Structure formats: C-alpha cells, structure tokens
Amino acid sequence: MCGIVGYVGHSSGRVNVGHGALDVVLEGLRRLEYRGYDSAGVAVVADGTISSRKKSGKLSNLLAELEEKPLPDSVTGIGHTRWATHGGPTDQNAHPHLSDGGKLALIHNGIIENFAELKLELLEKGTVFASETDTEVAAALLGDIFRNQLNGDASNGGLTKAMQLACQRLEGAFTLLAVHADQPDVVVAARRNSPLVVGLGEGENFLGSDVSGFIDYTRRAVELGQDQIVTITADTVEITDFFGAPAQGKEYHVDWDPASAEKGGYPSFMEKEIHDQPDAVANTLLGRSDLDGKLTLDEMRIDPEHLKKINKIIVLACGTSAYSGQVAKYAIEHWCRIATEVELSHEFRYRDPIVDENTLIVSISQSGETMDTLMAVRYAKEQGAKTLSICNTNGSTIPRESDAVLYTHAGPEIAVASTKAFLAQITAAYLLGLYLAQLRGNKFQGEIKDILADLGKVPAKIQQVLDHVDEIKDLARSMAGAKSVLFLGRHVGFPVAMEGALKLKELAYIHAEGFAAGELKHGPIALIEEGQPVFVVVPSPRGRNSLHAKVVSNIQEVRARGAKTIVIAEEGDEAVKAYAEHVFYIPETPTLLAPLLAAVPLQIFALELATAKGYDVDQPRNLAKSVTVE
Ligand code: F6R
C-alpha cells in the first residue's frame, strides 16, 4: 500500500508562479504519506531528460535531499511514498525505478505476482537490476517494450501503447505511473486491483492513489475501472482498457475536506482500516502460491530439510498479535501435526522455556519493533532455535534478525488499536501452516490448493460483513453506558472473544473479559447478573464435535441467569435465535477461517461504542502504536 501522485500542467500555469510539477507532487505525497513512509521519491521530465531523487525513510528525508540537489522546473512529474513489500526500505528499493537507459521512470503500488519469471526473461536479455523490487521488473519490461517492440517511437502515444502491452503481461495487483523523456507532456498510468483516481483541473490534470493526492487543487475526480489505462496531458484525459479499446471512467465531485480525504472519507483511521480489511487479507494472499497451490516464503534462511525436523512451534507475540497466534495454533496443529504453543513474549524469557534447534519460534508483530517480542526472539536464538517472523513492516528489526520472514501486506496501520493487521496476521500464519504441511507432506497439494481457494473467498465475505454493520452500530450506541461486557468463544472463537474484549477495553475504557465458553462453569459464571451484556462467538453448526450445541448450551446457561446475550453466528444458524437478544450473522465459511469474519463485528462494536462516548479512537489514552520499551 503505497502513495502515488502524478501531474501534468502548462508552463504558463503553476510553473510560472513558482509552483511547478514538483511542488504539486510533493504536496500530494505529504497528504498521502499515511499510505507508507519507508521511502519517498519523485521524477520530473525537463529539458528532454528524466531527473529523479529518492530517499529511504520519511518524506522529510527526500525534502532534505531535494534541498541539497534541486530538480529543474518542470510541468510533468510523478511521486511515490512507499510501504515496502518486495525488498527492504532502502534508497535503491525506493521508487521511481528507471529503465530505457534512464529515459523512463516508473512508480508502483501493489504486488507483481509473476515478477520472478519476468525478471529471468529480462536478465537473459542482459537487463541489469539495481534493486530487489518487483517494481524495477515492471519498469524494465515497460522500457524494453517501448525501446525494442515499439522501436522507441514516442509519436502516436508510444508510452501508452507500451503500457498496454506491459499490462497484458503483468499478474497481480498494481497501479503503475510512468513518464518518458521523449514524451515530456504526458503521464501514463494503469490499474488492476489497486487504487487510482484522476483529478481534473483547468489546464492541468492529476493522478493519485486517492483524492488526497490532489485535493488541494481540484474537487473534480474520475474513478477508474478495473484493468484500465489512463493517459493525462495538461488538457486531456484518455482512458482505454489493457488492449487499447476506449473506456470510460466515472466522474464525481469530492466533498471531503483534506483531513478526511486522508482517511478515505471515514471519520477515523481506525474505521478506514477496518474497511481496508478485505484488501489486507487479499494482498497478504497475493503472490504466495503458484497455480498448483505451491507456497513460498518471502525470505528463507532456514534449510527446508531443517524445517522438516521441527518438533515444536512456539508463537511469540503480544496483545492482538498474540491473539492472532492463538487462532493460528488451531490451524497449524490441525494441518501440520506439530505441537504449537503460544506465549506472550514478555513471559517467555523468564520461565526457562524448553527450546532447542528443533524448535521453530514464530514471532508475530505488526510493527516489527515491539521490544518484548524482539528480546524473546533474541533469547530463543541464543538457545539455538530457528526464528521466523510474521510482520507487517518490511525491514523492521524483528524480521531483520529472524531466520525467515513472511510479511503481512496490510499496509500501514495508523490507528493505535490493531484491526487489519490482526486479520492479515491470521492469514499469514495460515499460509505458514500450509507451507509447513506442504514441506513435511502432511497434506496433499490438492488439499492445500482447496484451503487456499477457501481463503481466497474470505475478502469478499469480509466485505459482506462490512456492508451490514448498521445494526451492530445501533446496538453499540445504545450500550454506551455499559460498565462491563463479557465475551465467550470456543475453539478458534475463544481468541476472537479475547480480541473483542481487548478492543473494547482499549477503545471504550470499559471492563471487558474474553472467556473460553467451557470455562464459565468453573468460575466466571458468578459474574453474570441481570442485564450483564455477553457476546458469544458461536461456531458453525456444520462444524465437528458438536461444538455448536455446547456453545448454545453455554448461551442458555448465562441467559438463565439474566445475561443479555449478543450472538455472532453463521448465516442460516436458526437455532441460536431463540436464546439471543441480538444475532449478527456472518457468511458461511470453514471453521478455521471463521475468525477472519467473526472479529469484524466486534471491532465495529468497540469503535462505535467508544465514538458514542466521545473518545479518540485513533489514539486511545495511555497507549502507543509501537511499544519499544520492555
Ligand atoms: C491492540 C494492539 C496491541 C498490539 C501489541 C503488539 O489493539 O494493537 O495489543 O497488538 O502491542 O504490537 P506489535 O504487533 O506491533 O508487536
């Protein structure tokens, strides 16, 4: 999830009054920095050449670089702010990437799934690569097509034609923006499964990942469709499909103020991030398996033969990340038959844990900087264990110090309370479980492929849940006065219940507890009194081991003692209706995947209740996004 801006104007326009393409692009990047801050870069076309600057770290690093090495005035420019996926957050991996002998510059948001195969092809042709990114492969492909297939002919929309041909070969999710020195008044862009919006000006046109990229200049926007290419000049906007057939975008008026534009029109980053979840899961799945369902990890410094000998997995994490680990434990043990423990990182080091070279430590961290988890990983390494990091932040300390890495591709999570990272972590941990099952022969390739196909359907199902949240919002508002809320779940529903309780504690400052439903009778049921709200995450009635019937009995037990029961159940589960004050249905899905859906109404509930109480949901009191102290 990167931020992208493009601009073309007239030399008689902004350049004249000291606001050239560079100023417009930098202002857009400033507004889009919430989309990624691993690096920033710009390219402008001036005097028949491409001039580019890029720098790892925040936009301020690029601004300092531009101070030192200014760029020429120009009417055409592109800019990028990066959230690293392929390749760490370094200067070399920063965008733009150049090709065609430095005459073409390209920026990219997304993941090119078939980059390895294209890279091989280009290497054979003698292309030299300077970075580890999939983006540079796309730049090289575009440059190669422009130069060799179209003979470098810039007349008659050469760059647009080259983009069409390149996109026909690319797989995955991408927004691409390109400029060429031989077509100085043009920016060409393409989109598939990644966002891109056109801003319409007077004698100038804009491109942005979202409208915040140009909201300071125009409120007229055009939404592009899937698999479309757009060519902008100062006075024209032309849209085609990947094969050159003319296409249409949808024009609309942007009535958001600049601040809410950064939040995609939502009142908070948290709400935006909850709505980002279909993409977070889809992007985490993207490019991880081939057509046969064969999986690979991102960075693998463990001999696969060694992984075959692993006899224990210990998942180390804190807070929400630890709950994702608890969900994953059920799947990993079921698929791989490897004993899996989940431990809070800060407890691990202080109990003399049994760890040896046949233990695989799986750390889960959104930030990759949580000190408790980092110290636990270091400790485990000292004991001889192999370490694997599931992390959302490319190049952060924990993945750097781990033997293997699997990145979640949720994009930056700005709100302190974790939401989209949670779902992406579960998804990545499931990919790891399937990878180990594949390696160790616990599952046939066909079975793995089937599970991946089920996972592939999850993003659309999350969207279905998100499309029906009005009722849970109403309920949350009506419960703003609640003093305590309990959450019950069983099997994978248990960590979901604990996560639901954590969200409510940290956002609404209400006492909340998550229990294993079966544990009720061993003590917690004493808490139930008249009117006590109790959320129950009910497993699918289609599941195994009569778990559903057990949970329905648990609901009856608390209800009989006066609890107000609020149930999350699978569509079609009529049995729960009789015992619930409120039922929220989630789409049918295999039991192990249900947490990816059941967590969503609980997030919405906490968000809405906290909002009703007037609290700042993005920055709850006493909390920090990245806990870098022990
Ligand atoms: C809760 C939350 C925290 C984090 C925890 C670990 O909403 O965000 O509980 O999950 O502090 O952080 P990471 O995943 O960055 O290691």
XYZ file of C-alpha atoms and ligand atoms in Angstrom:
646
model
C 0.000 0.000 0.000
C 1.985 2.951 -1.311
C 1.015 6.512 -2.168
C 1.201 7.648 -5.776
C 0.883 11.099 -7.399
C 1.156 12.298 -10.992
C 0.829 15.749 -12.523
C 0.911 17.471 -15.907
C 0.364 21.223 -16.339
C 1.272 24.073 -18.720
C 4.442 26.093 -18.407
C 2.205 29.175 -18.383
C 0.389 27.757 -15.337
C 1.808 26.848 -11.944
C 5.435 26.764 -13.094
C 5.124 30.423 -13.928
C 4.075 31.318 -10.405
C 6.686 29.144 -8.798
C 4.568 26.026 -8.351
C 5.938 23.535 -10.833
C 5.125 19.849 -11.087
C 7.493 19.123 -8.231
C 5.577 21.304 -5.746
C 2.277 19.714 -6.694
C 3.702 16.211 -6.448
C 5.359 16.873 -3.079
C 2.159 18.337 -1.642
C 0.303 15.222 -2.832
C 2.924 12.992 -1.226
C 2.627 14.882 2.042
C -1.075 14.103 2.109
C -0.530 10.500 1.052
C 2.272 9.746 3.485
C -0.181 7.850 5.709
C -0.093 5.158 2.985
C 3.581 4.412 3.522
C 6.696 6.029 4.886
C 9.508 3.573 4.121
C 10.842 5.827 1.380
C 9.797 8.612 -0.946
C 10.836 9.562 -4.461
C 9.997 11.863 -7.355
C 10.803 12.150 -11.044
C 10.233 15.129 -13.344
C 10.604 15.456 -17.089
C 12.547 18.542 -18.110
C 14.845 19.504 -20.990
C 14.416 16.122 -22.690
C 15.601 14.127 -19.673
C 14.228 12.461 -16.585
C 15.529 13.842 -13.303
C 14.796 11.838 -10.213
C 15.515 11.856 -6.462
C 14.629 9.186 -3.948
C 15.440 8.517 -0.341
C 14.622 5.868 2.240
C 12.680 6.924 5.324
C 10.066 9.622 5.651
C 9.223 12.301 3.122
C 11.320 14.755 5.147
C 14.460 12.826 4.073
C 13.531 13.348 0.432
C 12.872 17.042 1.062
C 16.350 17.391 2.586
C 17.839 15.633 -0.447
C 15.968 17.992 -2.783
C 17.269 20.967 -0.821
C 20.792 19.747 -1.436
C 20.247 18.579 -5.013
C 17.343 20.574 -6.509
C 15.432 19.374 -9.559
C 14.800 21.554 -12.623
C 11.438 23.300 -13.149
C 9.035 21.069 -14.974
C 5.395 20.699 -15.949
C 5.346 16.908 -15.677
C 6.116 14.841 -12.607
C 5.382 11.718 -10.604
C 5.955 10.930 -6.939
C 5.793 7.937 -4.637
C 5.725 7.207 -0.957
C 6.483 3.563 -0.220
C 5.229 0.865 2.096
C 7.781 -1.821 1.356
C 6.676 -5.242 0.149
C 9.327 -6.697 -2.187
C 12.750 -5.585 -0.949
C 13.619 -3.697 2.224
C 13.164 0.032 2.811
C 16.447 1.183 1.224
C 17.425 4.007 -1.151
C 17.898 1.511 -4.013
C 14.485 -0.045 -3.489
C 12.773 3.356 -3.321
C 10.697 4.413 -6.345
C 10.888 5.726 -9.079
C 12.734 2.972 -10.920
C 14.332 3.869 -14.222
C 14.716 1.960 -17.481
C 15.289 2.569 -21.196
C 18.717 3.997 -20.408
C 17.329 6.376 -17.771
C 14.704 7.852 -20.116
C 11.747 6.170 -18.461
C 10.702 6.440 -14.802
C 8.048 4.276 -13.159
C 6.341 4.119 -9.776
C 4.132 1.335 -8.489
C 1.688 0.395 -5.775
C 0.837 -3.283 -5.356
C 2.478 -6.625 -5.944
C 3.526 -8.051 -9.314
C 2.913 -11.746 -8.807
C 4.856 -13.020 -11.818
C 7.857 -10.724 -11.321
C 10.326 -13.622 -10.846
C 9.549 -15.158 -14.226
C 9.642 -11.757 -15.996
C 12.903 -10.878 -14.280
C 14.512 -14.069 -15.539
C 13.400 -13.250 -19.073
C 14.799 -9.708 -18.835
C 18.057 -10.909 -17.252
C 18.542 -13.206 -20.229
C 18.219 -10.147 -22.465
C 21.009 -8.502 -20.487
C 18.966 -6.173 -18.241
C 20.870 -5.120 -15.137
C 18.806 -4.622 -11.973
C 19.792 -2.256 -9.198
C 17.103 -3.183 -6.648
C 15.294 -6.184 -5.204
C 11.860 -4.867 -6.145
C 9.143 -6.235 -8.374
C 8.636 -2.609 -9.487
C 12.000 -2.434 -11.211
C 10.983 -5.516 -13.190
C 7.827 -3.708 -14.340
C 9.925 -0.640 -15.240
C 12.368 -2.785 -17.204
C 9.561 -4.587 -19.005
C 7.919 -1.297 -19.974
C 11.251 0.136 -21.119
C 12.053 -2.997 -23.104
C 8.677 -2.936 -24.866
C 8.968 0.794 -25.637
C 12.516 0.512 -26.974
C 12.554 -2.902 -28.663
C 8.975 -3.740 -29.577
C 7.865 -0.197 -30.480
C 11.317 0.939 -31.660
C 11.339 3.828 -29.208
C 8.638 5.563 -31.229
C 7.198 8.212 -28.936
C 4.809 9.580 -31.560
C 1.194 8.390 -31.568
C 1.098 7.579 -27.874
C 4.127 5.306 -27.733
C 4.237 5.202 -23.939
C 0.504 4.441 -23.710
C 0.877 1.600 -26.200
C 3.888 0.261 -24.291
C 1.887 0.392 -21.038
C -0.957 -1.567 -22.648
C 1.433 -4.253 -23.855
C 3.244 -4.406 -20.492
C -0.007 -4.717 -18.539
C -1.059 -7.632 -20.718
C 1.944 -9.464 -19.289
C 1.665 -8.465 -15.636
C -0.154 -10.507 -13.000
C -1.145 -9.421 -9.532
C -2.244 -6.072 -8.172
C -0.773 -2.860 -9.438
C -1.134 0.818 -10.022
C 1.670 1.998 -12.301
C 2.581 5.552 -13.299
C 5.216 6.210 -15.925
C 6.867 9.184 -17.605
C 9.253 9.171 -20.555
C 11.813 11.782 -21.562
C 10.672 11.573 -25.207
C 7.033 12.334 -24.281
C 7.603 15.202 -21.880
C 3.972 16.324 -21.502
C 2.406 13.017 -20.603
C 1.915 10.740 -17.596
C 0.587 7.258 -18.355
C -0.983 5.157 -15.621
C -2.544 1.724 -15.282
C -4.549 -0.019 -12.623
C -5.534 -3.545 -11.693
C -6.812 -4.366 -8.190
C -5.087 -1.294 -6.807
C -6.446 2.223 -6.419
C -6.020 5.112 -8.866
C -8.053 8.302 -9.247
C -7.764 11.093 -11.836
C -8.102 14.740 -10.757
C -9.444 17.104 -13.425
C -8.083 20.643 -13.414
C -8.147 23.666 -15.727
C -5.118 23.310 -17.967
C -3.695 20.691 -15.631
C -4.559 17.130 -14.644
C -3.634 14.940 -11.715
C -3.351 11.318 -10.677
C -3.450 9.986 -7.141
C -3.826 6.762 -5.157
C -6.770 8.589 -3.674
C -8.181 12.078 -3.867
C -5.970 13.361 -1.051
C -3.152 13.301 -3.656
C -4.690 16.360 -5.368
C -7.439 17.661 -3.090
C -5.646 20.991 -2.628
C -6.061 21.722 -6.349
C -9.316 20.239 -7.603
C -12.523 18.586 -6.394
C -13.366 17.050 -9.780
C -12.311 13.410 -9.844
C -12.657 10.427 -12.149
C -12.774 6.938 -10.755
C -11.097 4.389 -12.999
C -12.392 0.892 -13.579
C -10.518 -2.362 -13.287
C -7.786 -3.045 -15.876
C -7.775 0.472 -17.296
C -5.033 2.703 -18.602
C -5.193 6.462 -18.441
C -3.028 8.959 -20.281
C -3.057 12.503 -18.969
C -1.706 15.672 -20.511
C -2.395 19.217 -19.280
C -5.606 19.356 -21.347
C -6.664 15.777 -21.991
C -7.533 12.569 -20.142
C -7.804 9.441 -22.269
C -8.845 6.086 -20.872
C -8.505 2.681 -22.546
C -8.511 -0.935 -21.463
C -5.316 -3.023 -21.496
C -5.892 -3.757 -25.196
C -6.336 -0.188 -26.346
C -10.128 -0.137 -26.614
C -11.548 3.225 -25.462
C -13.037 3.077 -21.963
C -14.873 5.397 -19.593
C -14.241 6.440 -16.014
C -16.876 7.748 -13.623
C -16.648 11.449 -12.799
C -17.651 12.641 -9.336
C -17.312 15.624 -7.065
C -15.147 15.317 -3.942
C -16.812 16.994 -0.998
C -14.416 15.766 1.724
C -12.164 18.175 3.493
C -8.443 17.390 3.094
C -8.152 15.747 6.541
C -10.981 13.298 5.959
C -9.667 12.586 2.453
C -6.590 11.001 4.059
C -8.937 8.764 5.996
C -10.757 7.773 2.803
C -13.759 9.808 3.951
C -14.082 7.868 7.223
C -14.096 9.845 10.457
C -11.101 7.930 11.837
C -8.123 5.927 10.624
C -9.443 3.013 12.652
C -12.720 2.923 10.760
C -10.843 3.216 7.488
C -8.535 0.375 8.493
C -11.475 -1.837 9.450
C -12.809 -1.223 5.929
C -9.357 -1.912 4.457
C -9.571 -5.490 5.726
C -10.777 -7.206 2.550
C -7.698 -5.744 0.812
C -5.379 -6.556 3.721
C -6.313 -10.235 3.526
C -6.339 -10.334 -0.296
C -2.927 -8.648 -0.525
C -1.459 -10.976 2.083
C -2.540 -13.943 -0.029
C -1.300 -12.401 -3.268
C 1.746 -13.898 -4.964
C 2.334 -16.529 -2.285
C 1.403 -19.622 -4.280
C 1.607 -20.856 -7.846
C -1.259 -22.297 -9.876
C -0.875 -25.697 -8.159
C -1.153 -24.055 -4.755
C 2.597 -24.451 -4.066
C 3.672 -21.916 -1.438
C 6.902 -19.982 -0.886
C 8.098 -17.736 1.956
C 9.483 -14.203 1.375
C 12.888 -14.577 2.960
C 14.072 -18.033 3.824
C 17.338 -18.526 5.655
C 16.367 -21.900 7.127
C 17.241 -25.091 5.303
C 13.893 -26.694 4.335
C 15.387 -30.021 5.487
C 15.733 -28.485 8.923
C 12.110 -27.350 8.922
C 11.087 -30.937 8.274
C 12.693 -31.873 11.604
C 10.933 -29.204 13.671
C 9.050 -30.883 16.523
C 7.664 -27.831 18.302
C 6.491 -24.356 17.356
C 6.352 -21.532 19.876
C 4.480 -18.439 18.740
C 5.729 -15.291 20.469
C 3.722 -12.075 20.370
C 1.876 -9.511 22.486
C -1.676 -8.186 22.599
C -3.707 -8.526 19.437
C -0.792 -10.176 17.651
C -0.761 -12.880 20.331
C -4.465 -13.498 19.760
C -3.802 -13.980 16.058
C -1.188 -16.549 17.112
C -3.755 -18.296 19.285
C -6.118 -18.539 16.335
C -3.309 -19.868 14.134
C -2.365 -22.550 16.668
C -5.587 -24.430 15.905
C -4.856 -24.443 12.185
C -1.141 -25.212 12.405
C -1.629 -28.154 14.757
C -4.500 -29.460 12.663
C -2.710 -29.154 9.321
C 0.901 -29.922 10.296
C 0.590 -32.066 13.409
C 3.335 -30.009 15.095
C 2.779 -29.162 18.777
C 2.276 -25.388 18.873
C 2.408 -23.179 21.966
C 1.508 -19.505 22.016
C 3.289 -17.410 24.582
C 3.265 -13.746 25.465
C 6.749 -12.531 24.523
C 7.329 -10.815 27.865
C 6.621 -14.011 29.815
C 8.708 -16.290 27.641
C 12.225 -15.331 28.681
C 11.549 -15.510 32.372
C 10.377 -19.076 32.683
C 13.361 -21.113 31.462
C 11.497 -22.341 28.350
C 12.423 -25.633 26.697
C 13.824 -24.547 23.347
C 16.352 -26.279 21.117
C 17.385 -26.451 17.458
C 14.241 -28.401 16.615
C 12.009 -25.627 17.923
C 10.642 -23.106 15.449
C 9.946 -19.731 17.001
C 7.267 -17.825 15.098
C 7.100 -14.194 16.177
C 4.086 -12.131 15.151
C 4.346 -8.373 15.201
C 2.656 -5.627 13.224
C 5.404 -3.108 13.895
C 8.378 -5.476 13.968
C 9.762 -3.295 16.744
C 7.941 -4.472 19.888
C 10.752 -4.730 22.413
C 9.213 -7.625 24.382
C 8.946 -9.715 21.216
C 12.375 -8.705 19.939
C 14.045 -9.683 23.223
C 12.170 -13.006 23.286
C 13.273 -13.762 19.702
C 16.888 -12.946 20.570
C 16.699 -15.171 23.633
C 15.288 -18.072 21.594
C 18.062 -17.650 19.021
C 20.664 -17.862 21.756
C 19.084 -21.173 22.772
C 19.612 -22.469 19.228
C 16.030 -22.184 17.933
C 15.223 -21.171 14.373
C 13.171 -17.992 14.155
C 10.524 -16.937 11.683
C 8.892 -13.523 11.702
C 5.356 -12.677 10.589
C 5.459 -8.924 10.304
C 3.727 -6.008 8.616
C 6.710 -3.671 8.484
C 9.286 -4.531 5.894
C 12.864 -4.159 7.079
C 11.972 -3.621 10.746
C 14.176 -5.113 13.450
C 12.389 -8.394 14.203
C 12.255 -9.659 10.596
C 15.824 -8.473 10.052
C 17.037 -10.542 12.965
C 14.948 -13.612 12.095
C 15.956 -16.622 10.005
C 12.851 -16.458 7.836
C 10.161 -13.886 7.133
C 6.592 -13.851 5.930
C 5.264 -10.318 5.536
C 1.638 -9.391 6.011
C 0.618 -6.939 3.334
C -1.920 -4.953 5.313
C -0.336 -1.579 4.555
C 0.457 0.909 7.307
C -1.755 0.708 10.344
C -2.059 4.203 11.761
C -4.749 3.754 14.423
C -3.226 2.525 17.669
C -5.735 -0.303 18.037
C -4.848 -3.082 15.655
C -7.540 -4.269 13.242
C -6.400 -5.007 9.698
C -3.027 -6.260 10.938
C -4.884 -8.862 13.060
C -6.677 -10.357 10.065
C -3.544 -10.192 7.926
C -1.541 -11.943 10.664
C -4.029 -14.806 10.853
C -3.890 -15.075 7.056
C -0.079 -15.123 7.001
C 0.115 -17.642 9.853
C -2.270 -19.871 7.902
C -0.008 -19.584 4.857
C 2.880 -20.627 7.084
C 0.885 -23.611 8.369
C 0.102 -24.667 4.810
C 3.733 -24.142 3.783
C 4.912 -26.436 6.582
C 2.228 -29.002 5.733
C 3.417 -28.924 2.104
C 7.070 -29.261 3.092
C 6.503 -32.050 5.545
C 3.973 -33.896 3.403
C 1.126 -33.614 5.936
C -1.278 -32.561 3.229
C -1.669 -33.383 -0.436
C -1.048 -30.441 -2.762
C -4.703 -30.610 -3.840
C -5.873 -30.197 -0.230
C -3.626 -27.172 0.192
C -4.996 -25.727 -3.019
C -8.559 -26.189 -1.753
C -7.809 -24.393 1.521
C -6.139 -21.568 -0.420
C -9.243 -21.335 -2.593
C -11.391 -21.003 0.561
C -9.022 -18.332 1.886
C -9.310 -16.556 -1.457
C -13.061 -16.205 -0.898
C -12.617 -14.571 2.508
C -12.045 -10.939 1.354
C -15.457 -10.831 -0.373
C -17.071 -12.323 2.732
C -15.428 -9.697 4.975
C -16.882 -7.104 2.615
C -20.308 -8.687 3.078
C -19.936 -8.308 6.849
C -18.842 -4.688 6.424
C -21.849 -3.974 4.229
C -24.230 -4.880 7.083
C -22.949 -3.134 10.183
C -25.766 -0.653 10.862
C -27.445 -2.867 13.413
C -24.296 -3.534 15.420
C -23.541 0.189 15.356
C -27.025 0.932 16.737
C -26.502 -1.640 19.452
C -23.095 -0.182 20.351
C -24.544 3.313 20.692
C -27.342 2.008 22.884
C -24.756 0.399 25.166
C -22.574 3.455 25.740
C -23.475 3.306 29.441
C -22.380 -0.331 29.922
C -19.954 -0.892 32.796
C -18.772 -4.361 31.806
C -19.102 -6.601 28.764
C -18.163 -10.279 28.618
C -17.156 -12.236 25.509
C -17.374 -16.003 25.142
C -15.988 -18.294 22.477
C -14.745 -21.819 21.976
C -12.022 -23.295 19.758
C -10.939 -20.534 17.312
C -13.784 -18.427 18.686
C -12.001 -18.179 22.055
C -9.115 -15.916 20.902
C -11.659 -13.945 18.858
C -13.619 -13.375 22.081
C -10.455 -12.186 23.829
C -9.665 -9.864 20.930
C -13.223 -8.465 21.080
C -12.726 -7.759 24.782
C -9.328 -6.148 24.218
C -10.735 -3.813 21.563
C -13.470 -2.678 23.953
C -11.047 -2.162 26.858
C -8.551 -0.142 24.889
C -11.020 1.999 22.939
C -14.008 2.477 25.236
C -12.241 2.049 28.602
C -14.885 -0.444 29.688
C -14.139 -3.523 31.726
C -14.300 -6.451 29.312
C -13.187 -10.067 29.543
C -12.956 -12.847 26.987
C -13.531 -16.374 28.268
C -13.481 -19.852 26.836
C -17.170 -20.674 26.973
C -16.451 -24.030 28.601
C -14.660 -22.305 31.459
C -17.769 -20.409 32.553
C -18.978 -23.044 34.967
C -15.556 -23.085 36.635
C -15.943 -19.585 37.998
C -16.731 -16.701 35.637
C -20.453 -17.509 35.575
C -20.600 -15.929 39.034
C -20.177 -12.586 37.265
C -23.495 -12.926 35.486
C -26.315 -10.845 36.894
C -29.468 -9.310 35.478
C -28.707 -7.318 32.305
C -24.995 -8.276 32.019
C -24.141 -7.991 28.287
C -22.439 -11.148 26.974
C -21.177 -11.536 23.413
C -20.978 -15.129 22.229
C -18.979 -16.183 19.169
C -20.851 -19.266 18.015
C -19.104 -21.878 15.845
C -20.696 -23.116 12.644
C -23.465 -25.681 13.146
C -21.794 -27.560 10.277
C -18.591 -27.959 12.317
C -17.267 -31.037 14.073
C -17.505 -32.362 17.640
C -20.932 -30.945 18.474
C -19.138 -27.717 19.445
C -22.107 -25.716 18.243
C -24.508 -27.497 20.589
C -22.099 -26.950 23.504
C -21.909 -23.218 22.871
C -25.683 -22.971 22.511
C -25.917 -24.604 25.974
C -23.449 -22.024 27.284
C -25.677 -19.253 25.951
C -28.646 -20.789 27.706
C -26.688 -21.006 30.966
C -25.847 -17.305 31.027
C -29.253 -16.269 29.787
C -30.960 -18.221 32.539
C -29.013 -16.052 34.976
C -30.165 -12.784 33.441
C -27.457 -12.097 30.825
C -28.296 -10.058 27.755
C -26.846 -12.267 25.004
C -25.451 -10.889 21.751
C -24.550 -13.608 19.325
C -22.231 -13.756 16.306
C -23.344 -16.791 14.302
C -23.122 -18.262 10.836
C -25.820 -17.408 8.291
C -28.590 -19.972 8.444
C -27.985 -20.830 12.105
C -31.599 -20.526 13.243
C -31.002 -22.463 16.469
C -29.300 -19.539 18.216
C -32.156 -17.108 17.607
C -34.261 -18.378 20.487
C -31.511 -17.625 23.003
C -30.218 -14.294 21.790
C -31.290 -10.707 22.323
C -29.377 -9.849 19.148
C -27.893 -12.060 16.431
C -25.314 -10.849 13.910
C -24.786 -13.221 11.053
C -21.517 -13.806 9.204
C -21.264 -15.693 5.882
C -20.677 -19.442 5.809
C -17.004 -20.367 5.816
C -14.882 -23.305 7.016
C -14.498 -23.296 10.820
C -10.798 -22.394 10.813
C -11.411 -19.349 8.634
C -14.377 -18.034 10.639
C -12.219 -15.766 12.898
C -11.440 -13.645 9.824
C -15.143 -12.796 9.705
C -16.257 -13.012 13.340
C -13.681 -10.457 14.530
C -15.121 -7.729 12.292
C -18.458 -7.030 14.073
C -16.576 -6.957 17.387
C -14.181 -4.316 16.022
C -17.116 -2.249 14.762
C -18.884 -2.599 18.107
C -15.873 -1.298 20.076
C -15.250 1.514 17.594
C -18.848 2.704 17.664
C -19.267 2.455 21.407
C -16.041 4.408 22.010
C -17.157 7.005 19.458
C -20.525 7.315 21.216
C -18.625 8.037 24.433
C -16.722 10.761 22.616
C -13.303 9.102 22.817
C -10.452 9.433 20.341
C -10.489 6.008 18.687
C -7.248 6.542 16.791
C -5.228 7.414 19.856
C -6.709 5.851 22.973
C -5.345 7.081 26.280
C -2.143 5.597 27.737
C -1.294 3.608 24.598
C 1.352 3.821 21.879
C 1.358 2.214 18.449
C 4.758 0.645 18.763
C 5.868 -0.435 22.239
C 9.642 -0.181 22.086
C 10.265 -0.497 25.819
C 10.167 -3.655 27.921
C -4.072 -3.826 20.363
C -2.731 -3.641 19.866
C -1.611 -4.190 20.656
C -0.510 -4.778 19.728
C 0.697 -5.197 20.573
C 1.774 -5.843 19.710
O -5.028 -3.270 19.525
O -2.521 -3.023 18.849
O -2.051 -5.145 21.565
O -1.054 -5.866 19.040
O 1.237 -4.091 21.229
O 2.252 -4.962 18.746
P 3.032 -5.497 17.500
O 2.112 -6.343 16.719
O 3.474 -4.276 16.776
O 4.189 -6.302 18.016
